[in-house]
Short mmCIF file of C-alpha atoms and ligand atoms in Angstrom, two decimals:
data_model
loop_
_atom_site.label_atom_id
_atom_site.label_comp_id
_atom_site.label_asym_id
_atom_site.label_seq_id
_atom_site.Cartn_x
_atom_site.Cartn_y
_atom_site.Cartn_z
CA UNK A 1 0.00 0.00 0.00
CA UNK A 2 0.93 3.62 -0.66
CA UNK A 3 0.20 6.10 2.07
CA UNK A 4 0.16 10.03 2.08
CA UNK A 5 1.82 10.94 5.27
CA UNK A 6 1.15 15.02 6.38
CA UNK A 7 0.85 17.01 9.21
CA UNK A 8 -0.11 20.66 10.01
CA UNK A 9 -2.06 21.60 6.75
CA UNK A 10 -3.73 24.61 9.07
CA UNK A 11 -6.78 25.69 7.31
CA UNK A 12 -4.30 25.97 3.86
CA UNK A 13 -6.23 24.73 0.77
CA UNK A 14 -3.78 25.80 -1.81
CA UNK A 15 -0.49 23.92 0.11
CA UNK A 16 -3.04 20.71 0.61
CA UNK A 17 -4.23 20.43 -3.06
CA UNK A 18 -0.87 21.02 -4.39
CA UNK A 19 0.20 18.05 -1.93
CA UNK A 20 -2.49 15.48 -3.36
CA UNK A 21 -2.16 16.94 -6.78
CA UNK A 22 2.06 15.98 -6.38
CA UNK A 23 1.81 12.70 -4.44
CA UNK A 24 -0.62 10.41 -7.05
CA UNK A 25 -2.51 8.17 -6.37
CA UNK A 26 -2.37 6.47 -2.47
CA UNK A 27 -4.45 4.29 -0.86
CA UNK A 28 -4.61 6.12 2.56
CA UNK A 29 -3.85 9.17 3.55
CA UNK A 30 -2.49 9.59 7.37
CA UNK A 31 -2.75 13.30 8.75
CA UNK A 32 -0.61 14.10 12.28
CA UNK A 33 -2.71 16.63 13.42
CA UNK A 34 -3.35 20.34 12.93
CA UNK A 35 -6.02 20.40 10.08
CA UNK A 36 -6.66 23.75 11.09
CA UNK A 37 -5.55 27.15 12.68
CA UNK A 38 -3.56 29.82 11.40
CA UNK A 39 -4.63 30.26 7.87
CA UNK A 40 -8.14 30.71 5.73
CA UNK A 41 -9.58 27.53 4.86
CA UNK A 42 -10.63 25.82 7.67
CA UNK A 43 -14.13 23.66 6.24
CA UNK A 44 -12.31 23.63 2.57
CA UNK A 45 -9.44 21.88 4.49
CA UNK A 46 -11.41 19.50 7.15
CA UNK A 47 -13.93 18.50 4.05
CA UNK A 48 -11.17 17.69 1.60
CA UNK A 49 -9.17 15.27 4.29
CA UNK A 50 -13.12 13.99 5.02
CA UNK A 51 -13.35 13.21 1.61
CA UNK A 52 -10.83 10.71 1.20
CA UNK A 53 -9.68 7.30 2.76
CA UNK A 54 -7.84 8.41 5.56
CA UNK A 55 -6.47 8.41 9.37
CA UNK A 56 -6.15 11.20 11.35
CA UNK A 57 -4.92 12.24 15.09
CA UNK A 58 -5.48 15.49 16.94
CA UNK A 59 -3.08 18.34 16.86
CA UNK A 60 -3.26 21.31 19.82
CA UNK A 61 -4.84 23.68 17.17
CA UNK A 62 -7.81 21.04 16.59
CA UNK A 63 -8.45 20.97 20.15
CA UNK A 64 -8.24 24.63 20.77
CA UNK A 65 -10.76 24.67 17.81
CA UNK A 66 -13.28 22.85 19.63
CA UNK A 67 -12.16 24.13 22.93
CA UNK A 68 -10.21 21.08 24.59
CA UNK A 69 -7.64 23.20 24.95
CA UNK A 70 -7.51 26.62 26.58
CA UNK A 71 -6.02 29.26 23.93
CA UNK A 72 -5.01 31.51 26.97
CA UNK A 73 -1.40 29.06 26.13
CA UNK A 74 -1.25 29.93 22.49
CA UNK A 75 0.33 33.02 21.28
CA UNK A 76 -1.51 36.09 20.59
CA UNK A 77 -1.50 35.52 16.58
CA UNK A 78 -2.45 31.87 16.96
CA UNK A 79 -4.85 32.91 19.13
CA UNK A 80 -6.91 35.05 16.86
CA UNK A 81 -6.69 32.90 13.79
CA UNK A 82 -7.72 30.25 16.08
CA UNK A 83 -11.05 31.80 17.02
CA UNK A 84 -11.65 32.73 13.67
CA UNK A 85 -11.45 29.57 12.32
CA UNK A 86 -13.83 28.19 15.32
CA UNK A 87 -16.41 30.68 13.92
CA UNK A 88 -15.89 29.92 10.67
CA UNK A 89 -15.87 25.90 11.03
CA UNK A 90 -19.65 23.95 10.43
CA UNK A 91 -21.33 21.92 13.21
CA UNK A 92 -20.57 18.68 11.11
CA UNK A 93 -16.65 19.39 10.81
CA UNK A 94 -16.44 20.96 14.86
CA UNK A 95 -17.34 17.18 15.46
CA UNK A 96 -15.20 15.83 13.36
CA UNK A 97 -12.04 17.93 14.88
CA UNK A 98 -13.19 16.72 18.48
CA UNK A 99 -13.67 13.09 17.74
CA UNK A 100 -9.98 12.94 16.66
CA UNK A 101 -8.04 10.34 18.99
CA UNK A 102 -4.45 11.76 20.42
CA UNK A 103 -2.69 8.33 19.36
CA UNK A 104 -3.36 5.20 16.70
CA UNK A 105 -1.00 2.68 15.58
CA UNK A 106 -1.26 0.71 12.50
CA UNK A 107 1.54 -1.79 12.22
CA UNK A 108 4.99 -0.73 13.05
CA UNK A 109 3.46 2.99 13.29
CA UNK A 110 2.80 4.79 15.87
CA UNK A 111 0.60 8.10 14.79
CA UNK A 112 0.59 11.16 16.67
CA UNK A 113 1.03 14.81 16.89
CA UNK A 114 3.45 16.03 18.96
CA UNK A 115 5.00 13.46 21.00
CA UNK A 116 4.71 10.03 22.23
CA UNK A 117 5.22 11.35 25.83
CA UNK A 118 2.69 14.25 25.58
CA UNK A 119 1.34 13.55 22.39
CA UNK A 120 -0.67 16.96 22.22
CA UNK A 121 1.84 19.49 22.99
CA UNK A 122 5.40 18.51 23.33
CA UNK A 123 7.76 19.30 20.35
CA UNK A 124 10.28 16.93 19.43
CA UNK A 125 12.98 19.57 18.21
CA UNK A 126 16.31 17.89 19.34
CA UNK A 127 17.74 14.37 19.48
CA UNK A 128 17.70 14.41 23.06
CA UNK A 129 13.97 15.19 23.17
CA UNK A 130 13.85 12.71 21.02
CA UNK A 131 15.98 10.02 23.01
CA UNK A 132 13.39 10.31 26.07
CA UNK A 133 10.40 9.58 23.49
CA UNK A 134 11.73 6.12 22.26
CA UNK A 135 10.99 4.85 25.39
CA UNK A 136 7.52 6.46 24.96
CA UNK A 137 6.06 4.19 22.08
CA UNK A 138 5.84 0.82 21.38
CA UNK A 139 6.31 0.10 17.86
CA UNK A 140 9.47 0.35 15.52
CA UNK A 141 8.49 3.40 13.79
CA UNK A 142 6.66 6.55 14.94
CA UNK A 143 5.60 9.57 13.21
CA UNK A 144 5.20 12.88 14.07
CA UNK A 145 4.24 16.66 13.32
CA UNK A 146 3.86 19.80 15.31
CA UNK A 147 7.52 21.57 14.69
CA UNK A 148 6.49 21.75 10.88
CA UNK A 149 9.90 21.13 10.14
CA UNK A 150 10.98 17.60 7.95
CA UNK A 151 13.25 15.35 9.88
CA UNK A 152 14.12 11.91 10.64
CA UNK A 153 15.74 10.72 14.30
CA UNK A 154 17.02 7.63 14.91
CA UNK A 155 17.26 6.04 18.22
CA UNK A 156 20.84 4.99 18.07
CA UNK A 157 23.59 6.15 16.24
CA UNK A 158 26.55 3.31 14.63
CA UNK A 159 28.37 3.59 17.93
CA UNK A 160 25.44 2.70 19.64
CA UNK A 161 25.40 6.04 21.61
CA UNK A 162 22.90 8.23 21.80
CA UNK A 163 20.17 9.32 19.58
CA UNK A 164 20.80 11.68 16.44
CA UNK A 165 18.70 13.51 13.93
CA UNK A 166 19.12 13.04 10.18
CA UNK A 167 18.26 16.09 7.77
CA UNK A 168 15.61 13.95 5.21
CA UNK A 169 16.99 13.53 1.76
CA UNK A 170 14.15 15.09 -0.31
CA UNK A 171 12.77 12.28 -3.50
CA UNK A 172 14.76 9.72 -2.25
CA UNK A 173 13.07 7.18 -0.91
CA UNK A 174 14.63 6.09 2.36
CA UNK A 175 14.93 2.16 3.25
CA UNK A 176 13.01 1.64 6.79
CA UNK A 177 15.28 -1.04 7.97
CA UNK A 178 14.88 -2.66 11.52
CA UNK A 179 16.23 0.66 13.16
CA UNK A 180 13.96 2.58 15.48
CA UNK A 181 12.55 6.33 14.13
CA UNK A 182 10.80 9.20 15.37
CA UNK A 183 9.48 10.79 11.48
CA UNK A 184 8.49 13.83 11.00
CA UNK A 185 6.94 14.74 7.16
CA UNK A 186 7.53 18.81 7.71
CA UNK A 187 4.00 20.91 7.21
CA UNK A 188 1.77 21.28 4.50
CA UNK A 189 0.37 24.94 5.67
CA UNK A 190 3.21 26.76 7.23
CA UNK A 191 6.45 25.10 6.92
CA UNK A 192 8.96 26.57 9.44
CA UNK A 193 12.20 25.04 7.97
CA UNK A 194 13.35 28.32 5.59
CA UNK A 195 11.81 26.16 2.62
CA UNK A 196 7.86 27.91 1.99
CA UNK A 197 7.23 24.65 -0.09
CA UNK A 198 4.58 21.92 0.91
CA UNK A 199 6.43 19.42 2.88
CA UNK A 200 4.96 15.84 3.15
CA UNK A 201 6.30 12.31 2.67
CA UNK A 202 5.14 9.39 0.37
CA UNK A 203 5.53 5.82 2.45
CA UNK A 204 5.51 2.36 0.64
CA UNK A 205 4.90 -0.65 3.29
CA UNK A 206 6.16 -3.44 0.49
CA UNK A 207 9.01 -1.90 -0.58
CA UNK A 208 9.37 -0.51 2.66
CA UNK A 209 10.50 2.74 1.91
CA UNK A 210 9.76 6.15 3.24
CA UNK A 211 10.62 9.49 0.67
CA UNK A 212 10.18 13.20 1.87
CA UNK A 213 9.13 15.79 -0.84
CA UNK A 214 8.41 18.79 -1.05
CA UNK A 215 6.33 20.98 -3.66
CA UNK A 216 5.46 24.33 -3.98
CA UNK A 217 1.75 25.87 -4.14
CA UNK A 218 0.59 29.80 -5.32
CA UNK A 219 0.98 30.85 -1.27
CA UNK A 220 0.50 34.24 -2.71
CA UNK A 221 -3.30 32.90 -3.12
CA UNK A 222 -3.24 31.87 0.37
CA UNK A 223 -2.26 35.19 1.78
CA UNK A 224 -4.73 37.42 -0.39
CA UNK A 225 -7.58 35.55 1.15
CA UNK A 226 -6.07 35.84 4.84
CA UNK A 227 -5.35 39.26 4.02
CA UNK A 228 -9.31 39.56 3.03
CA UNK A 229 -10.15 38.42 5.99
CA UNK A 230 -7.80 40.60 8.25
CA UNK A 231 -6.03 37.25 9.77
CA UNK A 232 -2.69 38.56 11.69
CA UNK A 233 -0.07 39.86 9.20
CA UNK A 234 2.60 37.91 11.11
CA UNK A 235 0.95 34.79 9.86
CA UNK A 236 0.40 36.02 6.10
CA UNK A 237 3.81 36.44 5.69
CA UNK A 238 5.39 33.47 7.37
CA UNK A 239 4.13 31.85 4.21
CA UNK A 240 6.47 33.21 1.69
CA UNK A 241 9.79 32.89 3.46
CA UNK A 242 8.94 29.65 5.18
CA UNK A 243 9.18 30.54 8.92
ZN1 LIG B 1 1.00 23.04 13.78
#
């Protein structure tokens, strides 16, 4: 089977068609959390992902959404766009959001947002974050999203010392061998990495291969309609540099 793997598409149409329209054909798409918040699309977004074959877990913006989570811990920005897109968002897609579990596991993956300790909020940023979570999950593989940055950790290194992360090689896939990794596919909706490009990854469980890629999308699009709907400016334009 072929599976979509993305994470943190936040109410971006434009970045989420472009990643369908780029991947092909799959047979299941798995989502890490963070359909919404941030930028204009909310229902386009949540409708689109309802559309199609898929598994998803909750992110913190999802539960903010639908008020699990209190945004008095969000930032003022993420705030606001937060609320907006709670206003904006339908009955039918509010109860999607809150039905999403924090963790499923389908084979050797473990799905989640954030991490396997605190899957809702922590951010796995460094190796030795990362190091803790291994111990966290039970499976050979986990994947992750919430830094909306594209990386790979490994639990051990050759030396068998500690845990290190590995910068993705972008359309190559990668052979999962019998090593233990924390993957994350980078964002969709507001990549943080310096690259503004669509950041997802395409995994094959015959071949047994997992490939990052990344594509770009008209973000200019995107930030007209945020702009039309006076969403904070900080968050328009993150989009065109990519932080
Ligand atoms: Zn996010």
């Amino acid at each position: 089977m072929r599976y979509l793997i993305l994470s943190d598409i936040h109410s971006n149409l434009e970045a989420f068609e472009a990643v369908l329209e780029d991947a092909g054909p799959v047979d299941q798409v798995w989502c890490l959390g963070d359909v919404v918040g941030y930028g204009p699309d909310p229902n386009g977004c949540v409708a689109r992902l309802r559309s199609m074959d898929h598994l998803c877990v909750a992110g913190n913006h999802d539960w903010a959404t639908v008020g699990k989570l209190d945004l008095s811990d969000f930032n003022p920005d993420a705030r606001e766009a937060n609320l907006w897109n709670r206003e904006q968002l339908t009955p039918s897609n509010l109860a999607y959001l809150e039905s999403l579990p924090e963790t499923l596991v389908q084979g050797d993956f473990t799905l989640l947002h954030g991490s396997p300790r605190h899957p809702i909020w922590e951010y796995i940023i460094y190796a030795s974050t990362a190091e803790i979570n291994f111990e966290h999950f039970d499976t050979l593989y986990c994947l992750v999203g919430h830094t909306h940055t594209p990386v790979i950790f490994r639990q051990q290194r050759d030396d068998g010392q500690s845990s290190e992360a590995l910068a993705p090689l972008l359309n190559k896939p990668r052979e999962l061998g019998s090593e233990r990794l924390i993957i994350n596919p980078g964002s969709v909706g507001q990549p943080r990495d310096g690259d503004p490009r669509a950041s997802y990854a395409i995994l094959d469980d015959e071949a047994r291969t997992l490939e990052h890629r990344r594509v770009s999308y008209p973000w200019e699009k995107t930030q007209a309609k945020m702009m039309g709907q006076d969403l904070p400016l900080r968050l328009v334009l993150r989009l065109q540099y990519g932080w």
